[in-house]
Tab-separated table of C-alpha atoms and ligand atoms in Angstrom:
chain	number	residue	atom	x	y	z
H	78	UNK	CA	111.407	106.855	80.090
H	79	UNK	CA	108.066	105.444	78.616
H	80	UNK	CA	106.030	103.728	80.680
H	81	UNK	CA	105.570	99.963	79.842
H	82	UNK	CA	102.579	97.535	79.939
H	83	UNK	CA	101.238	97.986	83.628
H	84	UNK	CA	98.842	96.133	85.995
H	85	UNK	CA	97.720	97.620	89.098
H	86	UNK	CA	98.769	95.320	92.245
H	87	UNK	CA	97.501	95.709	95.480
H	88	UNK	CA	99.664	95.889	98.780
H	89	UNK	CA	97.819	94.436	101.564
H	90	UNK	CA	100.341	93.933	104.220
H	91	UNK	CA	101.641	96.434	106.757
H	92	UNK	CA	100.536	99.757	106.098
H	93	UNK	CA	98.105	98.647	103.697
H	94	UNK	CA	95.860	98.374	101.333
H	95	UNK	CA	97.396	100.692	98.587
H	96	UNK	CA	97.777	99.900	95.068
H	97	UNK	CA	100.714	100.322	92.487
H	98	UNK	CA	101.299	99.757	89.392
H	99	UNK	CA	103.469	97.150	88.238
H	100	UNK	CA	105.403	97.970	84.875
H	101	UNK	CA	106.802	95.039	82.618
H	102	UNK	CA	110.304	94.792	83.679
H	103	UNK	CA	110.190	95.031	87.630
H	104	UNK	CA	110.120	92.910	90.592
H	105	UNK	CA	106.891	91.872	91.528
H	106	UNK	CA	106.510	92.194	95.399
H	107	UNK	CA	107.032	88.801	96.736
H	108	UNK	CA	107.265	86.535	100.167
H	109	UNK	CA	110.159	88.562	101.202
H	110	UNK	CA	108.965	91.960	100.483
H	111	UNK	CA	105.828	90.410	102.881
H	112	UNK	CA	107.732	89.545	105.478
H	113	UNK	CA	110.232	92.230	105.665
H	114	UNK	CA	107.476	94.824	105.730
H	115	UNK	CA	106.315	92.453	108.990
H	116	UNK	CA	109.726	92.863	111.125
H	117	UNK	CA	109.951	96.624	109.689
H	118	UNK	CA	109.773	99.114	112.921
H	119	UNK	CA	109.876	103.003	111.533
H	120	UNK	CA	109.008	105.521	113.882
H	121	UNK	CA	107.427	108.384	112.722
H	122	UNK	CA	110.133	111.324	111.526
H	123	UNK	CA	112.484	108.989	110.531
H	124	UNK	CA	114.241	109.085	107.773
H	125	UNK	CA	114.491	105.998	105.370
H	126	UNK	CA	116.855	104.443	102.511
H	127	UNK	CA	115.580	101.411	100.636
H	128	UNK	CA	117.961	99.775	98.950
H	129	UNK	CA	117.163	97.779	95.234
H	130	UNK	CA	113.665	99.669	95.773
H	131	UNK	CA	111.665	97.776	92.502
H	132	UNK	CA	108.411	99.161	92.091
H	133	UNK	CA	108.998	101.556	95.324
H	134	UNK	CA	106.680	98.647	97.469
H	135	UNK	CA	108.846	99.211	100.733
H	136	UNK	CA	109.198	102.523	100.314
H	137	UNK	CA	105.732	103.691	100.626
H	138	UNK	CA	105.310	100.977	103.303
H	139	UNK	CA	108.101	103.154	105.161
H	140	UNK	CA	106.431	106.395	104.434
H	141	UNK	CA	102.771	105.498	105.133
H	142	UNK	CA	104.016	104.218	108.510
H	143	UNK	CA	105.585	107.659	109.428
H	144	UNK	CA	108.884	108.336	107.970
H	145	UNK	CA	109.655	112.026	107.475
H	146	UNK	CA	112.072	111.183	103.841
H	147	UNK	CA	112.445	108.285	102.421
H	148	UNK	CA	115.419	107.242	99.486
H	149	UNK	CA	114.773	104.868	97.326
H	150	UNK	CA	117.964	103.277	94.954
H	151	UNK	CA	117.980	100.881	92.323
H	152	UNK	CA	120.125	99.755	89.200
H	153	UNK	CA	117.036	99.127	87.157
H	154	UNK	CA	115.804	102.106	85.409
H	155	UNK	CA	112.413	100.838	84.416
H	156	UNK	CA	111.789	100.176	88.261
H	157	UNK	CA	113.045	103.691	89.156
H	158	UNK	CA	110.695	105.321	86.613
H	159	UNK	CA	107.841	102.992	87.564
H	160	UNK	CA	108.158	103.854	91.612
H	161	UNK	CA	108.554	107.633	91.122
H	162	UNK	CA	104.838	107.347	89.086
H	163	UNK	CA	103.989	105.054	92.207
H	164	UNK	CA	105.069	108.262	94.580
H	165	UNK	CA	102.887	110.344	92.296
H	166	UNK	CA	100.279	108.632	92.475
H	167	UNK	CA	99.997	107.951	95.716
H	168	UNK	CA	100.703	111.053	96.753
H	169	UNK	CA	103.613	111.191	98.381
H	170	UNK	CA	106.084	111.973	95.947
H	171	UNK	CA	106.863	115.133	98.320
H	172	UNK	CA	108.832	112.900	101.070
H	173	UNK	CA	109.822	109.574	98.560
H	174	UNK	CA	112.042	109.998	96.286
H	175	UNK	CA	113.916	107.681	93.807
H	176	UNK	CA	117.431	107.628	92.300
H	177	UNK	CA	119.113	105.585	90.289
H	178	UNK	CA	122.346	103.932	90.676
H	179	UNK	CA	123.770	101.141	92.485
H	180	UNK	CA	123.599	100.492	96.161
H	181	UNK	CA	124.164	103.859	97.869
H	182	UNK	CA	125.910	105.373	94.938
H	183	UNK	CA	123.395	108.020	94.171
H	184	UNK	CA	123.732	108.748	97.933
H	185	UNK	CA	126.323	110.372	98.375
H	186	UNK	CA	126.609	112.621	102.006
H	187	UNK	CA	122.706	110.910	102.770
H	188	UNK	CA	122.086	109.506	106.197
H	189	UNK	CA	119.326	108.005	107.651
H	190	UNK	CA	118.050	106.174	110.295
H	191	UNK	CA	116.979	103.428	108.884
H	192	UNK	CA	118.340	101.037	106.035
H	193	UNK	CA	116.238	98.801	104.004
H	194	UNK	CA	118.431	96.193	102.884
H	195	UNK	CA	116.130	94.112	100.312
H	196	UNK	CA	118.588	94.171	97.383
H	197	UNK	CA	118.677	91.097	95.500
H	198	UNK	CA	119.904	88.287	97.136
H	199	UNK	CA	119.053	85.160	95.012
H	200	UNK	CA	122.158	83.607	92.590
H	201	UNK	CA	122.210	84.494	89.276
H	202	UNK	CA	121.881	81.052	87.541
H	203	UNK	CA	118.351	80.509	89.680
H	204	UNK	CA	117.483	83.835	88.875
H	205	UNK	CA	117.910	83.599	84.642
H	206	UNK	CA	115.833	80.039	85.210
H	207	UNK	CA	113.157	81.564	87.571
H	208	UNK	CA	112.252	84.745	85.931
H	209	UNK	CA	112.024	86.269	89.234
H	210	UNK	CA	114.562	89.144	88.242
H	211	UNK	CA	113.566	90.870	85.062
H	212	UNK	CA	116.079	92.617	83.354
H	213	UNK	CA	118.655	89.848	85.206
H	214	UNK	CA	119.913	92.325	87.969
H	215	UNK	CA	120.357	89.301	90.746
H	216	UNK	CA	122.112	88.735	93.628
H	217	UNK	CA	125.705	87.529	92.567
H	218	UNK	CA	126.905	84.299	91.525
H	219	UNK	CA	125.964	82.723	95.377
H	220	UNK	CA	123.402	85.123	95.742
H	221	UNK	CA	125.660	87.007	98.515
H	222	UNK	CA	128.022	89.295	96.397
H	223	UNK	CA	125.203	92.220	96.124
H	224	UNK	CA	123.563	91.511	99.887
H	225	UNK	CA	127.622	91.452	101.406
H	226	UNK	CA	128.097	94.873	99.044
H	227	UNK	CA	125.633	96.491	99.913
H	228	UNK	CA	126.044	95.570	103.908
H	229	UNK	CA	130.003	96.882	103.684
H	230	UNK	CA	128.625	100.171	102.092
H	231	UNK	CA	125.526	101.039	104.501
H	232	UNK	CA	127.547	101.996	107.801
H	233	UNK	CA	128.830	105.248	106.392
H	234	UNK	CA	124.896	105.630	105.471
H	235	UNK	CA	123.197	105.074	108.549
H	236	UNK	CA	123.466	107.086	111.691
H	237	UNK	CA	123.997	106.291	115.517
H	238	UNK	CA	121.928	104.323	116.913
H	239	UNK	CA	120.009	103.287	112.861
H	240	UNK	CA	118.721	99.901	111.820
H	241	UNK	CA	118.890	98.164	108.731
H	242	UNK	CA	116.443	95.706	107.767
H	243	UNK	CA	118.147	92.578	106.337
H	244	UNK	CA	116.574	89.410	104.305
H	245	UNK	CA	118.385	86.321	104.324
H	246	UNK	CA	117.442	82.909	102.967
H	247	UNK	CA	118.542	79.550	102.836
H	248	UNK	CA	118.313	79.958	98.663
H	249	UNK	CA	121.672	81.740	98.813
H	250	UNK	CA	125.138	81.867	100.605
H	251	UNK	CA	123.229	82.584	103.669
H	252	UNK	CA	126.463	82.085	105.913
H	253	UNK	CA	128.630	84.583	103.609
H	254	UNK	CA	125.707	87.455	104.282
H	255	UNK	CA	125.087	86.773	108.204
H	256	UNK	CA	129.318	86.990	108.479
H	257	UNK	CA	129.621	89.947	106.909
H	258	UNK	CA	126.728	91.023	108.777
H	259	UNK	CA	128.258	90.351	112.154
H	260	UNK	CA	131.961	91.654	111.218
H	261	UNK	CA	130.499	94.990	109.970
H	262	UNK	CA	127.691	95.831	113.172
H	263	UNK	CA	129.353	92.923	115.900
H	264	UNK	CA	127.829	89.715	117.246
H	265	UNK	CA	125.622	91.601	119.534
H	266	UNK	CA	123.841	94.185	117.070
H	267	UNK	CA	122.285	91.866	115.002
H	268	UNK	CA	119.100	90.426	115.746
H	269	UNK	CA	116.679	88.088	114.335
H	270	UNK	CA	112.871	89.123	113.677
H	271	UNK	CA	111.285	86.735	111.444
H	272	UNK	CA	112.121	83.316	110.205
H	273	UNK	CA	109.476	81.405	107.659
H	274	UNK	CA	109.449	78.228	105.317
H	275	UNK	CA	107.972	78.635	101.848
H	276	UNK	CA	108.043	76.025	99.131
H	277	UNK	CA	109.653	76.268	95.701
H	278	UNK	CA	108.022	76.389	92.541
H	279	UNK	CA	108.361	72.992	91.160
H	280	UNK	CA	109.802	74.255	87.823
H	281	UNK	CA	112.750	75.970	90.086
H	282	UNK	CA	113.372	72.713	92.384
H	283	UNK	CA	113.376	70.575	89.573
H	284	UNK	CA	116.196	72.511	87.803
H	285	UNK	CA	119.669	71.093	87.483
H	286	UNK	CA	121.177	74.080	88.520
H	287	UNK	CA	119.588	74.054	91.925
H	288	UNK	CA	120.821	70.584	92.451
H	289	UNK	CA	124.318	71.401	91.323
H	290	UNK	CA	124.273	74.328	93.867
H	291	UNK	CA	122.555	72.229	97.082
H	292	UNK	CA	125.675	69.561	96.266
H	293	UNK	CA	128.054	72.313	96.238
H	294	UNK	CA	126.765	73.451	99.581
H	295	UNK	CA	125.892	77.209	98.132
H	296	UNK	CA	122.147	76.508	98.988
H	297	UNK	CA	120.250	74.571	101.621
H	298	UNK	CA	116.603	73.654	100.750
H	299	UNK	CA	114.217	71.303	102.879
H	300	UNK	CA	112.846	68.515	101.164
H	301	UNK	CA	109.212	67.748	102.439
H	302	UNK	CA	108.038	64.747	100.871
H	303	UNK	CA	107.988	65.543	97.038
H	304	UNK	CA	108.574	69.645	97.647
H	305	UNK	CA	111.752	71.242	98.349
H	306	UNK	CA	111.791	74.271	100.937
H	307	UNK	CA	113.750	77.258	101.404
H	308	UNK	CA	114.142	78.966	104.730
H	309	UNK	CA	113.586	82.922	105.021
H	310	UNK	CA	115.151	85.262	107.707
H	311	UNK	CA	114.481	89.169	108.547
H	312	UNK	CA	117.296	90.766	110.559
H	313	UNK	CA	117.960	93.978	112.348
H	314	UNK	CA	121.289	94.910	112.285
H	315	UNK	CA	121.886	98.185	114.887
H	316	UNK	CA	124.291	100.407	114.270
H	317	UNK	CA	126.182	101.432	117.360
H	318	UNK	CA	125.068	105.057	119.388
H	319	UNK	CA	127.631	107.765	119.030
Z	280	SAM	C1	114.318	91.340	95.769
Z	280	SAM	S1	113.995	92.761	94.751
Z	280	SAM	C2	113.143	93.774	95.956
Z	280	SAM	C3	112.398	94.919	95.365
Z	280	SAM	C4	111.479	95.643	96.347
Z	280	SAM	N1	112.186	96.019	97.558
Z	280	SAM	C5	110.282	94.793	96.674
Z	280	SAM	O1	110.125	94.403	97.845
Z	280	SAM	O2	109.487	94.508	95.776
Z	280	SAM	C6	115.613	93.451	94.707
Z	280	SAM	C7	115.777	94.699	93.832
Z	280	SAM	O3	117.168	95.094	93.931
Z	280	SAM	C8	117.543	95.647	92.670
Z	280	SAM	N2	119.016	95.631	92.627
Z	280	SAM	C9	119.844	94.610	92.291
Z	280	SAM	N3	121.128	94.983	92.395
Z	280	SAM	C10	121.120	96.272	92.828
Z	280	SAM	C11	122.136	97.221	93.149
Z	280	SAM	N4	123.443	96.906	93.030
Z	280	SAM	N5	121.774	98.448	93.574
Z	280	SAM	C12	120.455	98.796	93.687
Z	280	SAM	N6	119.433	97.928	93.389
Z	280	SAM	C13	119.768	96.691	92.976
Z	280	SAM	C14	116.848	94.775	91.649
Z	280	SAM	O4	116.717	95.423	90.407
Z	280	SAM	C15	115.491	94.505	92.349
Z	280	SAM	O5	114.520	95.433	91.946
């Protein structure tokens, strides 16, 4: 695939600085990405799957910090192109490595130790109005459907003892994801890392269809004087040892 209209953007959180490039067409590394990359624990040797990789961000995170092979999957083929120019670039094209497909599709017989679970999570009506997804691959109608996919689908992916890394947020069916996240690993395997408030962009809180979805009880913001908030959450779910 061609490579689109780039600009370079520079990673400064954990295992930073590095620079990408960011093609027209793919998720821009945001809050989450930040804070997921803060609760991420990879030791070195391990091996990695990031799942709905974008631009490859997490990835390389993963790798600079150690990991031995790292899998990156996405649905969008513009990011998948764009991240495996990222891996050349950066040099490390020879343990990251980029497929795509959906979820663990492209995955087939690939274990790791650790899952990076930062598939889109945000519903698909905020999503067309916020531009945050380009090409429109969201999160599901309550922002839950892809996160509660891709959560049944990782167990057969991760090994003994593995973690996956799991953002949740109070700007989707946060209760749908955490249940399905405590049927599939138990109560007692899933553990919270992070937890952070960040404020909406006025042209999302302002938008009808955020209302509609707070009175339908799908979202929960935080109004704070004239701003509305939404909560963020980083989880490690543990897999149990063999
Ligand atoms: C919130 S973005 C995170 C991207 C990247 N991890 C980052 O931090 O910048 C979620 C990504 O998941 C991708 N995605 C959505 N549905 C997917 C699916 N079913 N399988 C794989 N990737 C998917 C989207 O295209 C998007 O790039």
């Amino acid at each position: 695939m061609d490579a689109a209209p780039t600009h370079e953007y520079t990673w400064d959180g954990p295992a930073g600085p590095f620079s990408i490039h960011l093609e027209e067409g793919v998720f821009v590394p945001s809050s989450t990405s930040r804070e997921l990359a803060n609760g991420l624990i990879i030791n070195p040797g391990e091996d990695v799957i990031d799942v709905g990789s974008g631009s490859g961000v997490l990835s390389f995170v993963a790798a600079r910090l150690g990991a031995a092979r790292v899998y990156g999957t996405e649905v969008n083929e513009r990011a998948v192109a764009c991240a495996q120019r990222n891996a050349e670039a950066l040099g490390l094209a020879d343990r990251v490595e980029f497929r795509l497909g959906s979820l663990f599709e492209p995955l087939e017989g690939v274990t790791a130790d650790v899952v990076i679970g930062d598939v889109s999570g945000i519903p698909d009506e905020i999503a067309a109005m916020s531009g945050w997804f380009p090409g429109g691959f969201s999160g599901g109608p309550t922002g839950a459907e892809v996160p509660v996919a891709m959560l049944e689908a990782a167990r057969v992916h991760l090994r003994p003892g593995g973690r996956l890394y799991l953002p949740t947020g109070s700007i989707q069916d946060e209760g749908a994801v955490l249940r399905a996240a405590r049927a599939i690993f138990g109560e007692g395997r899933i553990r919270q890392l992070r937890e952070r408030l960040f404020p909406l962009p006025g042209k999302v809180a302002e938008a009808a269809v955020v209302r509609r979805l707070m009175d339908s009880g799908v979202v929960s913001l935080i109004r704070k004087g004239s701003r509305l908030l939404w909560q963020l959450r980083v989880w490690e779910c543990t897999a149990p040892p063999a």
